[in-house]
Amino acid sequence: MTTMTPAQWYEWTLWAILLSSPVVFGVLMLLPAAYGRHKQGHSKWWGPGIPTRWSWVIMEAPSSLGFAAIFFAGAHALQWAPLILFAMWQAHYFQRSFIFPFRIKVRPGDTTPVSIPVIAVVTNLMVSFLNAAILSWDGIGHGYPASWLTDPRFVIGALLFVVGYRINRKADAMLAALRRPGETGYKIPRGWLYERISCPNYFGEFLIWSGWAIATWSWGGLAFLLWTLANLLPRALTNHRWYREKFPDYPVQRKAVIPYLL
Ligand code: NDP
């Protein structure tokens, strides 16, 4: 029996994410993932609920800890350019895994069906492999010498990443601030990018991973951008429709997720 090389594992994982992205997009256009405001009324096959905060920690921790384990297994992990890209990734995923879940205003007793974190753990590990191995492993990707840090692709990508990161963090913080202690309902978010789009947090996410794909100039980065779009574009459209149905006075000029466009 022949064993697969790391490069072959990489190729298989890459194709799995690239090919499943359009399928995920299609499914989520028809059937919104059953968490948050779209959980009610979903069939039991999503599985029993677990506390929403812990669901976030469980599903996102592999993208921080798993990524770190894969990255530091690589021969080039302690070089400057891989380390800086590693720090960018962790700036997002450490906060998403271990800080964000304790900042959101979870409705008392709110749960998330267990199938959501289970699917997310598997796919987040695959995506982490694609994006960590590309940075530090031998024989995968084009390599990141120190000169990469002055390459226009890195500079432009890193700038986009930082802008997206700021937008995503601010948008999430504004949502968390909508509920005062004891409140459980939904309100129309007002001000800043919310005057233009319903989901600036997803817009920020798109910029982050576009920036990452450019800064790494890698198939792994591109695959993760497609995967993020496949997950969050349908969700943004569903959230936008939900706002319009729930609030008759919802501002008509607002788009769903791309200012002036979509
Ligand atoms: P949502 O905008 O649906 O919700 C975020 C939080 O804000 C939840 O606690 C939600 O409460 C609350 N909230 C949302 N809208 C309102 C409102 N109008 N009034 C009061 N509270 C509100 O975001 P997601 O949960 O889908 O995502 C959270 C973060 O995770 C985002 O930054 C997103 O970009 C990121 N993410 C990234 C993915 C990727 O593929 N890279 C995939 C999924 C998420 P409740 O839960 O009660 O609805």
Coordinates of C-alpha atoms and ligand atoms in Angstrom, one line a residue:
M1 CA 0.0 0.0 0.0
T2 CA 1.4 3.4 -0.9
T3 CA 1.2 6.2 1.6
M4 CA 0.3 9.7 0.6
T5 CA 2.9 12.4 0.7
P6 CA 2.1 15.8 2.5
A7 CA 1.9 17.4 -0.9
Q8 CA -0.8 14.8 -2.0
W9 CA -2.7 15.4 1.2
Y10 CA -2.6 19.1 0.5
E11 CA -3.9 18.6 -3.0
W12 CA -6.8 16.4 -1.9
T13 CA -7.8 18.8 0.8
L14 CA -7.6 21.8 -1.6
W15 CA -9.8 20.1 -4.1
A16 CA -12.3 19.1 -1.4
I17 CA -12.7 22.7 -0.3
L18 CA -12.7 24.1 -3.8
L19 CA -15.3 21.6 -5.1
S20 CA -17.5 21.7 -2.0
S21 CA -17.7 25.6 -1.9
P22 CA -20.3 25.9 -4.7
V23 CA -22.3 23.0 -3.2
V24 CA -22.3 24.7 0.2
F25 CA -23.3 28.0 -1.4
G26 CA -26.3 26.3 -3.2
V27 CA -27.4 24.5 0.0
L28 CA -27.2 27.6 2.2
M29 CA -29.2 29.6 -0.4
L30 CA -32.0 27.1 0.2
L31 CA -31.5 26.2 3.8
P32 CA -29.9 28.8 6.2
A33 CA -27.5 27.3 8.8
A34 CA -29.6 26.8 11.9
Y35 CA -28.0 29.1 14.4
G36 CA -28.8 32.6 15.7
R37 CA -31.9 34.2 14.3
H38 CA -32.4 31.4 11.7
K39 CA -32.5 28.6 14.2
Q40 CA -36.2 28.6 14.9
G41 CA -38.4 26.2 13.0
H42 CA -35.6 24.0 11.8
S43 CA -36.0 20.2 11.8
K44 CA -34.4 18.1 14.5
W45 CA -31.8 16.6 12.1
W46 CA -29.5 19.5 12.9
G47 CA -29.1 17.6 16.3
P48 CA -29.4 18.5 20.0
G49 CA -28.4 22.0 21.1
I50 CA -25.2 22.9 23.0
P51 CA -24.7 26.3 24.7
T52 CA -24.0 28.9 22.0
R53 CA -20.9 30.4 23.6
W54 CA -19.3 27.0 23.9
S55 CA -20.3 26.1 20.4
W56 CA -18.3 29.2 19.2
V57 CA -15.2 28.1 21.2
I58 CA -15.4 24.5 20.0
M59 CA -15.8 25.4 16.3
E60 CA -13.3 28.2 16.1
A61 CA -10.5 26.9 18.4
P62 CA -9.2 24.5 15.7
S63 CA -8.6 27.5 13.5
S64 CA -6.3 28.9 16.2
L65 CA -4.8 25.9 18.0
G66 CA -4.9 23.5 15.0
F67 CA -3.4 26.1 12.8
A68 CA -0.6 26.7 15.3
A69 CA 0.2 23.0 15.6
I70 CA 0.4 22.6 11.8
F71 CA 2.4 25.7 11.4
F72 CA 5.0 24.9 14.0
A73 CA 5.4 21.4 12.5
G74 CA 6.9 23.1 9.4
A75 CA 10.6 23.6 8.8
H76 CA 10.3 27.3 8.0
A77 CA 8.1 28.3 11.0
L78 CA 10.7 30.4 12.7
Q79 CA 11.4 32.6 9.7
W80 CA 10.2 36.3 9.6
A81 CA 7.7 36.2 6.8
P82 CA 5.9 33.0 7.9
L83 CA 5.8 34.2 11.5
I84 CA 4.2 37.6 10.5
L85 CA 1.6 35.8 8.4
F86 CA 1.0 33.5 11.3
A87 CA 0.5 36.5 13.6
M88 CA -2.0 38.0 11.2
W89 CA -4.0 34.7 11.1
Q90 CA -3.9 34.4 14.9
A91 CA -4.9 38.1 15.5
H92 CA -8.2 37.1 13.9
Y93 CA -8.7 33.6 15.1
F94 CA -7.5 33.8 18.6
Q95 CA -10.0 36.6 19.2
R96 CA -12.7 34.7 17.3
S97 CA -12.2 31.5 19.3
F98 CA -11.5 32.8 22.8
I99 CA -12.7 36.4 23.1
F100 CA -15.6 36.9 20.7
P101 CA -17.7 34.1 22.3
F102 CA -17.6 35.9 25.7
R103 CA -18.5 39.3 24.2
I104 CA -21.6 38.5 22.3
K105 CA -25.0 39.0 24.2
V106 CA -26.3 35.5 24.1
R107 CA -30.0 35.0 24.8
P108 CA -30.5 33.2 28.1
G109 CA -30.5 29.4 27.4
D110 CA -29.7 29.9 23.7
T111 CA -28.2 26.8 22.1
T112 CA -26.7 25.9 18.8
P113 CA -27.4 22.5 17.1
V114 CA -24.4 20.2 17.6
S115 CA -24.1 19.5 13.8
I116 CA -23.0 23.1 13.2
P117 CA -19.8 22.9 15.4
V118 CA -19.1 19.4 14.3
I119 CA -19.1 20.4 10.6
A120 CA -17.2 23.5 11.4
V121 CA -14.4 21.7 13.4
V122 CA -13.8 19.4 10.4
T123 CA -13.8 22.1 7.7
N124 CA -11.8 24.6 9.9
L125 CA -9.1 21.9 10.4
M126 CA -9.0 21.4 6.6
V127 CA -8.8 25.1 6.0
S128 CA -6.1 25.5 8.7
F129 CA -4.0 22.8 7.1
L130 CA -4.3 24.5 3.7
N131 CA -3.2 27.9 5.1
A132 CA -0.7 26.9 7.7
A133 CA 1.2 24.3 5.7
I134 CA 1.6 26.8 2.8
L135 CA 3.5 29.1 5.1
S136 CA 6.0 26.8 6.8
W137 CA 6.1 23.4 5.2
D138 CA 8.7 22.3 2.7
G139 CA 7.5 21.3 -0.8
I140 CA 4.1 23.1 -0.5
G141 CA 3.7 26.5 -2.1
H142 CA 6.2 29.0 -3.2
G143 CA 8.0 29.8 0.1
Y144 CA 8.1 33.0 2.0
P145 CA 11.7 34.5 2.2
A146 CA 12.1 37.8 4.2
S147 CA 11.9 39.7 0.9
W148 CA 8.2 38.6 0.7
L149 CA 7.5 41.3 3.3
T150 CA 8.3 44.1 0.8
D151 CA 6.6 42.4 -2.2
P152 CA 3.6 44.5 -3.4
R153 CA 1.3 41.4 -3.1
F154 CA 2.1 41.1 0.6
V155 CA 1.8 44.9 1.3
I156 CA -1.5 45.3 -0.5
G157 CA -2.9 42.1 0.9
A158 CA -1.9 43.0 4.5
L159 CA -3.4 46.4 4.2
L160 CA -6.7 44.9 3.0
F161 CA -6.5 42.4 5.8
V162 CA -6.1 45.1 8.4
V163 CA -9.0 47.2 7.0
G164 CA -11.3 44.1 6.9
Y165 CA -10.2 43.2 10.5
R166 CA -11.1 46.7 11.8
I167 CA -14.5 46.6 10.0
N168 CA -15.3 43.1 11.2
R169 CA -14.4 43.8 14.8
K170 CA -16.3 47.1 14.9
A171 CA -19.4 45.6 13.3
D172 CA -19.4 42.7 15.7
A173 CA -19.0 45.1 18.7
M174 CA -21.8 47.3 17.5
L175 CA -24.1 44.3 17.3
A176 CA -23.1 43.2 20.8
A177 CA -23.9 46.7 22.1
L178 CA -27.5 46.6 20.7
R179 CA -28.7 44.5 23.6
R180 CA -28.7 46.1 27.0
P181 CA -28.4 43.8 30.0
G182 CA -31.5 41.6 30.2
E183 CA -32.6 42.3 26.6
T184 CA -33.0 39.4 24.3
G185 CA -34.6 40.7 21.1
Y186 CA -33.4 42.3 17.8
K187 CA -33.1 45.9 16.8
I188 CA -32.2 47.8 13.6
P189 CA -28.5 48.6 13.8
R190 CA -27.9 52.3 13.1
G191 CA -24.9 54.4 12.1
W192 CA -21.5 53.9 10.3
L193 CA -21.5 51.1 7.7
Y194 CA -24.8 49.9 8.9
E195 CA -26.4 52.8 7.0
R196 CA -25.1 51.2 3.8
I197 CA -25.3 47.4 4.4
S198 CA -27.1 45.0 6.8
C199 CA -24.0 42.8 7.4
P200 CA -20.8 44.9 7.8
N201 CA -19.3 42.0 9.9
Y202 CA -19.5 39.7 6.9
F203 CA -18.2 42.5 4.5
G204 CA -15.2 42.8 6.8
E205 CA -14.7 39.1 6.7
F206 CA -14.7 39.2 2.9
L207 CA -12.0 41.9 3.0
I208 CA -9.9 40.0 5.6
W209 CA -9.8 36.8 3.5
S210 CA -9.3 38.7 0.2
G211 CA -6.4 40.4 1.8
W212 CA -5.0 37.0 3.1
A213 CA -5.4 35.4 -0.3
I214 CA -3.4 38.3 -1.9
A215 CA -0.8 38.5 1.0
T216 CA -0.1 34.8 0.8
W217 CA -0.6 34.5 -3.0
S218 CA -1.6 30.9 -2.5
W219 CA -4.2 28.3 -3.5
G220 CA -4.9 27.8 0.2
G221 CA -5.8 31.5 0.6
L222 CA -8.0 31.5 -2.5
A223 CA -9.8 28.3 -1.4
F224 CA -10.5 29.9 2.0
L225 CA -11.8 33.1 0.4
L226 CA -14.2 31.0 -1.8
W227 CA -15.3 28.9 1.3
T228 CA -16.0 32.1 3.3
L229 CA -18.0 33.6 0.4
A230 CA -19.9 30.3 0.1
N231 CA -20.9 30.4 3.7
L232 CA -21.5 34.1 4.3
L233 CA -23.0 35.4 1.1
P234 CA -26.2 33.3 1.4
R235 CA -26.3 34.2 5.1
A236 CA -26.0 37.9 4.4
L237 CA -28.8 37.7 1.8
T238 CA -31.0 35.8 4.3
N239 CA -30.2 38.2 7.1
H240 CA -31.1 41.1 4.9
R241 CA -34.4 39.6 3.9
W242 CA -35.1 38.8 7.5
Y243 CA -34.5 42.4 8.6
R244 CA -36.9 43.7 5.8
E245 CA -39.6 41.2 6.9
K246 CA -39.2 41.8 10.6
F247 CA -39.0 45.6 10.5
P248 CA -41.5 47.4 8.2
D249 CA -39.4 50.7 8.8
Y250 CA -36.1 49.0 7.7
P251 CA -34.1 51.6 5.7
V252 CA -34.8 51.0 2.0
Q253 CA -31.4 52.2 0.8
R254 CA -29.5 49.5 2.7
K255 CA -27.9 46.7 0.7
A256 CA -27.2 43.3 2.1
V257 CA -23.4 43.1 2.3
I258 CA -21.5 45.0 -0.5
P259 CA -22.1 48.8 -0.2
Y260 CA -24.1 50.2 -3.2
L261 CA -23.9 46.8 -5.0
L262 CA -25.5 43.8 -3.3
Ligands
NDP1 P1 -24.7 37.7 13.3 O1 -24.6 39.1 12.8 O2 -25.8 36.8 12.9 O3 -24.8 37.7 14.9 C1 -23.7 38.2 15.7 C2 -24.2 38.4 17.2 O4 -25.0 39.6 17.2 C3 -25.1 37.3 17.7 O5 -24.9 37.3 19.1 C4 -26.5 37.9 17.4 O6 -27.5 37.4 18.3 C5 -26.3 39.4 17.6 N1 -27.2 40.2 16.7 C6 -27.2 40.1 15.3 N2 -28.0 41.0 14.8 C7 -28.6 41.6 15.9 C8 -29.6 42.6 16.0 N3 -30.2 43.2 14.9 N4 -30.0 43.0 17.2 C9 -29.5 42.4 18.3 N5 -28.5 41.5 18.3 C10 -28.1 41.1 17.1 O7 -23.3 37.0 13.0 P2 -22.9 35.5 13.0 O8 -23.2 34.9 14.3 O9 -23.3 34.8 11.7 O10 -21.3 35.6 12.9 C11 -20.5 36.2 13.9 C12 -19.1 36.5 13.4 O11 -18.5 35.3 12.9 C13 -19.1 37.5 12.3 O12 -18.0 38.4 12.5 C14 -18.9 36.6 11.1 O13 -18.2 37.3 10.1 C15 -18.0 35.5 11.6 N6 -18.3 34.2 10.8 C16 -17.3 33.8 9.9 C17 -17.5 32.8 9.1 C18 -16.6 32.4 8.0 O14 -16.9 31.5 7.2 N7 -15.4 32.9 8.0 C19 -18.8 31.9 9.2 C20 -19.7 32.4 10.2 C21 -19.4 33.5 11.0 P3 -28.3 36.0 18.0 O15 -27.2 34.9 18.1 O16 -29.3 35.9 19.2 O17 -28.9 36.1 16.7

